[in-house]
CSV table of C-alpha atoms and ligand atoms in Angstrom, one decimal:
chain,number,residue,atom,x,y,z
A,1,MET,CA,0.0,0.0,0.0
A,2,THR,CA,1.5,3.4,-1.1
A,3,LYS,CA,1.2,6.1,1.6
A,4,ASN,CA,0.6,9.7,0.6
A,5,PRO,CA,3.1,11.9,2.5
A,6,GLN,CA,0.7,14.8,2.5
A,7,LYS,CA,-2.5,14.9,4.6
A,8,PRO,CA,-5.1,13.1,2.5
A,9,TRP,CA,-8.2,15.0,1.1
A,10,ALA,CA,-10.9,14.1,3.5
A,11,ALA,CA,-14.7,13.7,3.0
A,12,THR,CA,-17.0,13.4,6.0
A,13,VAL,CA,-20.6,12.5,5.2
A,14,LEU,CA,-23.4,13.0,7.7
A,15,THR,CA,-26.2,10.7,6.9
A,16,LEU,CA,-29.1,8.7,8.2
A,17,PHE,CA,-28.0,5.8,6.0
A,18,PRO,CA,-24.2,5.1,6.6
A,19,GLU,CA,-24.7,1.7,5.0
A,20,ALA,CA,-25.1,3.5,1.6
A,21,PHE,CA,-21.3,4.2,1.8
A,22,PRO,CA,-18.9,3.7,0.2
A,23,GLY,CA,-21.3,2.6,-2.5
A,24,ALA,CA,-19.9,3.6,-5.9
A,25,LEU,CA,-17.0,5.4,-4.0
A,26,GLY,CA,-15.6,1.9,-3.2
A,27,ALA,CA,-15.2,0.8,-6.8
A,28,SER,CA,-12.5,1.2,-9.5
A,29,ILE,CA,-10.0,4.1,-9.3
A,30,ILE,CA,-12.0,6.0,-6.7
A,31,GLY,CA,-12.0,3.1,-4.3
A,32,GLY,CA,-8.4,2.2,-5.1
A,33,SER,CA,-7.2,5.7,-4.5
A,34,GLU,CA,-8.8,5.7,-1.0
A,35,LYS,CA,-7.0,2.4,-0.2
A,36,SER,CA,-3.7,3.9,-1.3
A,37,GLY,CA,-4.2,6.9,1.0
A,38,ILE,CA,-4.8,9.7,-1.5
A,39,TRP,CA,-8.2,10.5,0.1
A,40,GLN,CA,-10.3,9.3,3.0
A,41,LEU,CA,-14.0,8.8,3.7
A,42,GLU,CA,-15.7,8.9,7.0
A,43,THR,CA,-19.5,8.6,7.8
A,44,VAL,CA,-21.3,10.0,10.8
A,45,ASP,CA,-24.7,8.5,11.6
A,46,ILE,CA,-27.0,11.5,12.4
A,47,ARG,CA,-29.3,9.1,14.4
A,48,ASP,CA,-26.5,8.7,17.0
A,49,PHE,CA,-27.3,12.3,18.1
A,50,SER,CA,-31.0,11.6,18.7
A,51,VAL,CA,-32.1,12.2,22.3
A,52,ASN,CA,-34.8,9.6,22.6
A,53,ARG,CA,-34.8,5.8,22.6
A,54,HIS,CA,-36.6,5.6,19.3
A,55,ARG,CA,-33.7,7.4,17.7
A,56,THR,CA,-36.0,9.9,16.0
A,57,VAL,CA,-34.4,12.8,14.2
A,58,ASP,CA,-37.4,14.4,12.5
A,59,SER,CA,-40.6,16.2,13.3
A,60,PRO,CA,-43.6,17.6,11.3
A,61,PRO,CA,-43.1,20.9,9.4
A,62,ALA,CA,-44.1,24.0,11.3
A,63,GLY,CA,-47.1,25.5,9.6
A,64,GLY,CA,-48.3,22.1,8.4
A,65,GLY,CA,-47.8,20.3,5.1
A,66,PRO,CA,-46.6,16.9,4.1
A,67,GLY,CA,-43.7,14.9,5.4
A,68,MET,CA,-41.2,15.5,8.1
A,69,VAL,CA,-38.2,17.8,8.7
A,70,ILE,CA,-34.8,17.0,10.2
A,71,LYS,CA,-34.6,18.7,13.6
A,72,PRO,CA,-32.0,21.5,13.9
A,73,ASP,CA,-30.7,20.6,17.3
A,74,ILE,CA,-29.9,17.0,16.3
A,75,ALA,CA,-28.4,18.1,13.0
A,76,ALA,CA,-26.3,20.7,14.8
A,77,LYS,CA,-25.0,18.2,17.3
A,78,ALA,CA,-24.0,15.8,14.5
A,79,ILE,CA,-22.3,18.6,12.6
A,80,ASP,CA,-20.5,19.9,15.7
A,81,SER,CA,-19.1,16.4,16.4
A,82,VAL,CA,-17.0,16.6,13.2
A,83,ALA,CA,-13.5,18.3,13.3
A,84,GLN,CA,-14.0,20.9,10.5
A,85,GLN,CA,-10.3,21.4,9.7
A,86,SER,CA,-11.1,24.3,7.3
A,87,ARG,CA,-13.3,22.1,5.2
A,88,PRO,CA,-16.5,23.6,3.6
A,89,LEU,CA,-19.7,22.4,5.1
A,90,ILE,CA,-22.2,21.5,2.4
A,91,TYR,CA,-25.9,20.7,2.5
A,92,LEU,CA,-27.1,18.9,-0.6
A,93,THR,CA,-30.5,20.1,-1.6
A,94,PRO,CA,-32.4,20.6,-4.9
A,95,ARG,CA,-32.7,24.3,-3.8
A,96,GLY,CA,-28.9,24.7,-3.8
A,97,LYS,CA,-26.6,26.3,-6.4
A,98,PRO,CA,-26.2,23.9,-9.3
A,99,LEU,CA,-22.9,22.0,-9.1
A,100,THR,CA,-20.4,22.8,-11.8
A,101,GLN,CA,-17.0,21.5,-12.8
A,102,THR,CA,-15.6,24.9,-11.7
A,103,ARG,CA,-16.8,24.3,-8.1
A,104,VAL,CA,-15.7,20.7,-8.2
A,105,ARG,CA,-12.2,21.7,-9.2
A,106,ALA,CA,-12.0,24.3,-6.5
A,107,LEU,CA,-13.2,21.8,-3.9
A,108,SER,CA,-10.7,19.2,-5.0
A,109,LYS,CA,-7.9,21.7,-4.4
A,110,GLY,CA,-9.0,22.2,-0.8
A,111,PRO,CA,-8.6,20.0,2.3
A,112,GLY,CA,-11.8,18.0,1.6
A,113,LEU,CA,-15.4,18.5,2.5
A,114,ILE,CA,-18.1,17.8,5.1
A,115,VAL,CA,-21.5,16.8,3.5
A,116,PHE,CA,-24.8,16.7,5.1
A,117,CYS,CA,-27.3,14.4,3.4
A,118,GLY,CA,-30.9,15.4,3.8
A,119,ARG,CA,-33.9,13.0,3.9
A,120,PHE,CA,-37.7,13.4,4.2
A,121,GLU,CA,-38.7,17.0,3.3
A,122,GLY,CA,-35.2,18.3,4.2
A,123,LEU,CA,-33.4,20.1,7.0
A,124,ASP,CA,-34.7,22.9,9.3
A,125,GLN,CA,-33.5,26.3,7.8
A,126,ARG,CA,-32.1,27.6,11.1
A,127,VAL,CA,-29.3,25.1,11.2
A,128,ILE,CA,-28.5,25.8,7.6
A,129,ASP,CA,-28.2,29.5,8.5
A,130,ALA,CA,-26.5,29.0,11.9
A,131,ARG,CA,-23.8,26.7,10.5
A,132,GLN,CA,-23.5,28.8,7.3
A,133,MET,CA,-23.9,25.7,5.1
A,134,GLU,CA,-23.2,25.9,1.4
A,135,GLU,CA,-26.3,24.6,-0.4
A,136,ILE,CA,-25.5,22.6,-3.5
A,137,SER,CA,-27.8,20.8,-6.0
A,138,ILE,CA,-26.7,18.1,-8.3
A,139,GLY,CA,-29.5,18.8,-10.8
A,140,ASP,CA,-33.1,19.9,-11.3
A,141,TYR,CA,-34.7,16.7,-10.1
A,142,VAL,CA,-35.6,15.4,-6.7
A,143,LEU,CA,-33.9,12.3,-5.1
A,144,ALA,CA,-35.1,10.5,-2.1
A,145,GLY,CA,-32.1,11.5,-0.1
A,146,GLY,CA,-28.7,13.2,-0.3
A,147,GLU,CA,-26.6,10.0,-0.2
A,148,VAL,CA,-26.4,9.5,-4.0
A,149,ALA,CA,-25.8,13.2,-4.4
A,150,ALA,CA,-22.9,13.0,-1.9
A,151,GLN,CA,-21.4,10.2,-3.9
A,152,VAL,CA,-21.7,12.3,-7.1
A,153,LEU,CA,-20.0,15.3,-5.5
A,154,ILE,CA,-17.2,13.3,-3.8
A,155,GLU,CA,-16.5,11.2,-6.9
A,156,ALA,CA,-16.3,14.3,-9.1
A,157,CYS,CA,-13.7,15.9,-6.7
A,158,VAL,CA,-11.7,12.7,-6.0
A,159,ARG,CA,-11.0,12.0,-9.7
A,160,LEU,CA,-9.3,15.4,-9.9
A,161,LEU,CA,-6.9,14.7,-7.0
A,162,PRO,CA,-3.3,14.3,-8.0
A,163,GLY,CA,-2.4,10.7,-8.6
A,164,VAL,CA,-6.0,9.4,-9.0
A,165,LEU,CA,-6.2,9.5,-12.8
A,166,GLY,CA,-3.2,8.1,-14.8
A,167,ASP,CA,-1.9,10.0,-17.9
A,168,ALA,CA,-4.1,7.8,-20.0
A,169,GLU,CA,-7.2,9.0,-18.2
A,170,SER,CA,-6.2,12.7,-18.0
A,171,ALA,CA,-9.1,15.1,-17.2
A,172,THR,CA,-7.7,18.0,-19.2
A,173,GLU,CA,-9.6,17.4,-22.5
A,174,GLU,CA,-13.0,16.6,-20.9
A,175,SER,CA,-16.3,18.2,-21.2
A,176,PHE,CA,-16.4,21.5,-19.3
A,177,GLU,CA,-12.7,21.8,-18.9
A,178,ASP,CA,-12.5,24.6,-21.4
A,179,GLY,CA,-16.2,25.6,-21.4
A,180,LEU,CA,-17.3,23.2,-24.2
A,181,LEU,CA,-18.6,19.7,-24.3
A,182,GLU,CA,-16.2,16.9,-25.3
A,183,TYR,CA,-15.8,15.9,-29.0
A,184,PRO,CA,-17.2,12.5,-30.1
A,185,LEU,CA,-15.0,9.5,-29.4
A,186,TYR,CA,-14.3,6.4,-31.6
A,187,THR,CA,-12.2,3.3,-31.3
A,188,LYS,CA,-11.7,-0.1,-33.1
A,189,PRO,CA,-13.2,-1.6,-35.2
A,190,ARG,CA,-12.8,0.8,-38.1
A,191,GLU,CA,-16.4,0.0,-39.1
A,192,PHE,CA,-19.3,-0.8,-36.9
A,193,GLU,CA,-22.7,-1.7,-38.3
A,194,GLY,CA,-21.9,0.2,-41.5
A,195,ARG,CA,-20.6,3.3,-39.7
A,196,ALA,CA,-17.0,4.2,-40.2
A,197,ILE,CA,-14.6,6.1,-38.0
A,198,PRO,CA,-14.3,9.7,-39.5
A,199,GLU,CA,-11.4,9.6,-42.0
A,200,VAL,CA,-9.5,12.5,-40.4
A,201,LEU,CA,-9.0,10.5,-37.1
A,202,LEU,CA,-7.1,7.9,-39.1
A,203,SER,CA,-5.0,10.4,-41.0
A,204,GLY,CA,-2.2,10.7,-38.5
A,205,ASP,CA,-2.3,14.5,-39.0
A,206,HIS,CA,-2.4,15.8,-35.5
A,207,GLY,CA,-3.1,19.4,-36.6
A,208,LYS,CA,-6.1,18.3,-38.7
A,209,ILE,CA,-7.4,16.1,-35.9
A,210,ALA,CA,-7.2,18.9,-33.3
A,211,LYS,CA,-9.0,21.2,-35.7
A,212,TRP,CA,-11.7,18.6,-36.4
A,213,ARG,CA,-12.2,17.9,-32.7
A,214,ARG,CA,-12.5,21.6,-31.9
A,215,GLU,CA,-15.2,22.0,-34.6
A,216,GLU,CA,-17.1,19.0,-33.3
A,217,GLN,CA,-16.9,20.4,-29.7
A,218,ILE,CA,-18.4,23.7,-30.9
A,219,LYS,CA,-21.1,22.0,-33.0
A,220,MET,CA,-22.1,19.8,-30.1
A,221,THR,CA,-22.1,22.5,-27.5
A,222,LYS,CA,-24.2,24.9,-29.8
A,223,ALA,CA,-26.7,22.1,-30.5
A,224,ARG,CA,-27.1,20.8,-26.9
A,225,ARG,CA,-26.2,23.5,-24.5
A,226,ALA,CA,-27.1,27.0,-25.5
A,227,ASP,CA,-26.2,28.2,-22.0
A,228,LEU,CA,-22.6,26.9,-22.2
A,229,TRP,CA,-22.2,28.2,-25.8
A,230,ALA,CA,-23.4,31.7,-24.8
A,231,ALA,CA,-20.8,31.9,-22.0
A,232,PHE,CA,-18.1,30.5,-24.2
A,233,ASP,CA,-18.9,32.8,-27.1
A,234,LYS,CA,-18.9,35.8,-24.8
A,235,GLY,CA,-15.4,34.8,-23.9
A,236,ASP,CA,-15.5,36.3,-20.4
A,237,ASP,CA,-15.1,32.9,-18.7
A,238,HIS,CA,-14.3,29.8,-20.5
A,239,GLU,CA,-15.9,27.7,-17.8
A,240,CYS,CA,-19.2,26.0,-17.4
A,241,ASP,CA,-20.2,28.1,-14.3
B,301,SAM,N1,-38.5,18.9,-0.1
B,301,SAM,C1,-37.3,19.1,-0.8
B,301,SAM,C2,-37.5,20.1,-2.0
B,301,SAM,O1,-38.7,20.2,-2.5
B,301,SAM,O2,-36.6,20.8,-2.4
B,301,SAM,C3,-36.8,17.7,-1.4
B,301,SAM,C4,-36.4,16.8,-0.3
B,301,SAM,S1,-35.7,15.3,-0.9
B,301,SAM,C5,-37.0,14.3,-1.0
B,301,SAM,C6,-34.7,14.7,0.4
B,301,SAM,C7,-33.3,15.1,0.4
B,301,SAM,O3,-32.7,14.5,-0.8
B,301,SAM,C8,-32.9,16.5,0.4
B,301,SAM,O4,-32.9,17.1,1.6
B,301,SAM,C9,-31.5,16.5,-0.2
B,301,SAM,O5,-30.5,16.3,0.8
B,301,SAM,C10,-31.5,15.3,-1.2
B,301,SAM,N2,-31.7,15.7,-2.6
B,301,SAM,C11,-32.8,15.4,-3.3
B,301,SAM,N3,-32.6,15.9,-4.6
B,301,SAM,C12,-31.4,16.5,-4.6
B,301,SAM,C13,-30.7,17.2,-5.6
B,301,SAM,N4,-31.2,17.4,-6.8
B,301,SAM,N5,-29.4,17.7,-5.3
B,301,SAM,C14,-28.9,17.5,-4.1
B,301,SAM,N6,-29.6,16.8,-3.1
B,301,SAM,C15,-30.8,16.3,-3.3
């Protein structure tokens, strides 16, 4: 086992379902890089901070309405049990700022993160405000809980940590890295169900290949993501933020 001489990037996940971890974070290069000490994962069971024998953590919403809300006192105790170590405290919620590759890159350069996974209708607003939690959404849809969202966020960060991706899997030419979507990819065989690999990719002319890929990136971004294209075309920030 290779040991990383620097302090590993550390993710602490506060959850009602610690058994959902590591989940996808235990597989392939992400799981392997945790084993080799590049990053570390810890879960905290929010229910351990309940004050009654039924281990309840939720209560009906003030003002009425469906579902239950996670109580602020219990959430705060769970949060305060974690050594923050300058890590951002994130609450995953559909109401949050949409996650971007720019934010992921910034988080991957820091010491790690602390993530609070909501359940039920969500978390009492007062603890979000009192602990100055950063609210992040992974997309405009509603999941049953924050656990899958936490895995999305952590995986996106971990794959950018030095030593996780080999040269062969470099992240530099990917979608969003320069504000555009990635160009289409092809591999052997040369022909598949009557469809050939574009001739230029077999030409060996690296200049022509780079030009073709750039044109494809632009074509695809214009067709699929008017928002990204507008930001790129404006040229003020070649990011996907
Ligand atoms: N009542 C909430 C709303 O309307 O915004 C949805 C609550 S959802 C059923 C339960 C939990 O799942 C949320 O507190 C959050 O932690 C997580 N969650 C659901 N969708 C999410 C998303 N798109 N991004 C991040 N977290 C999400």
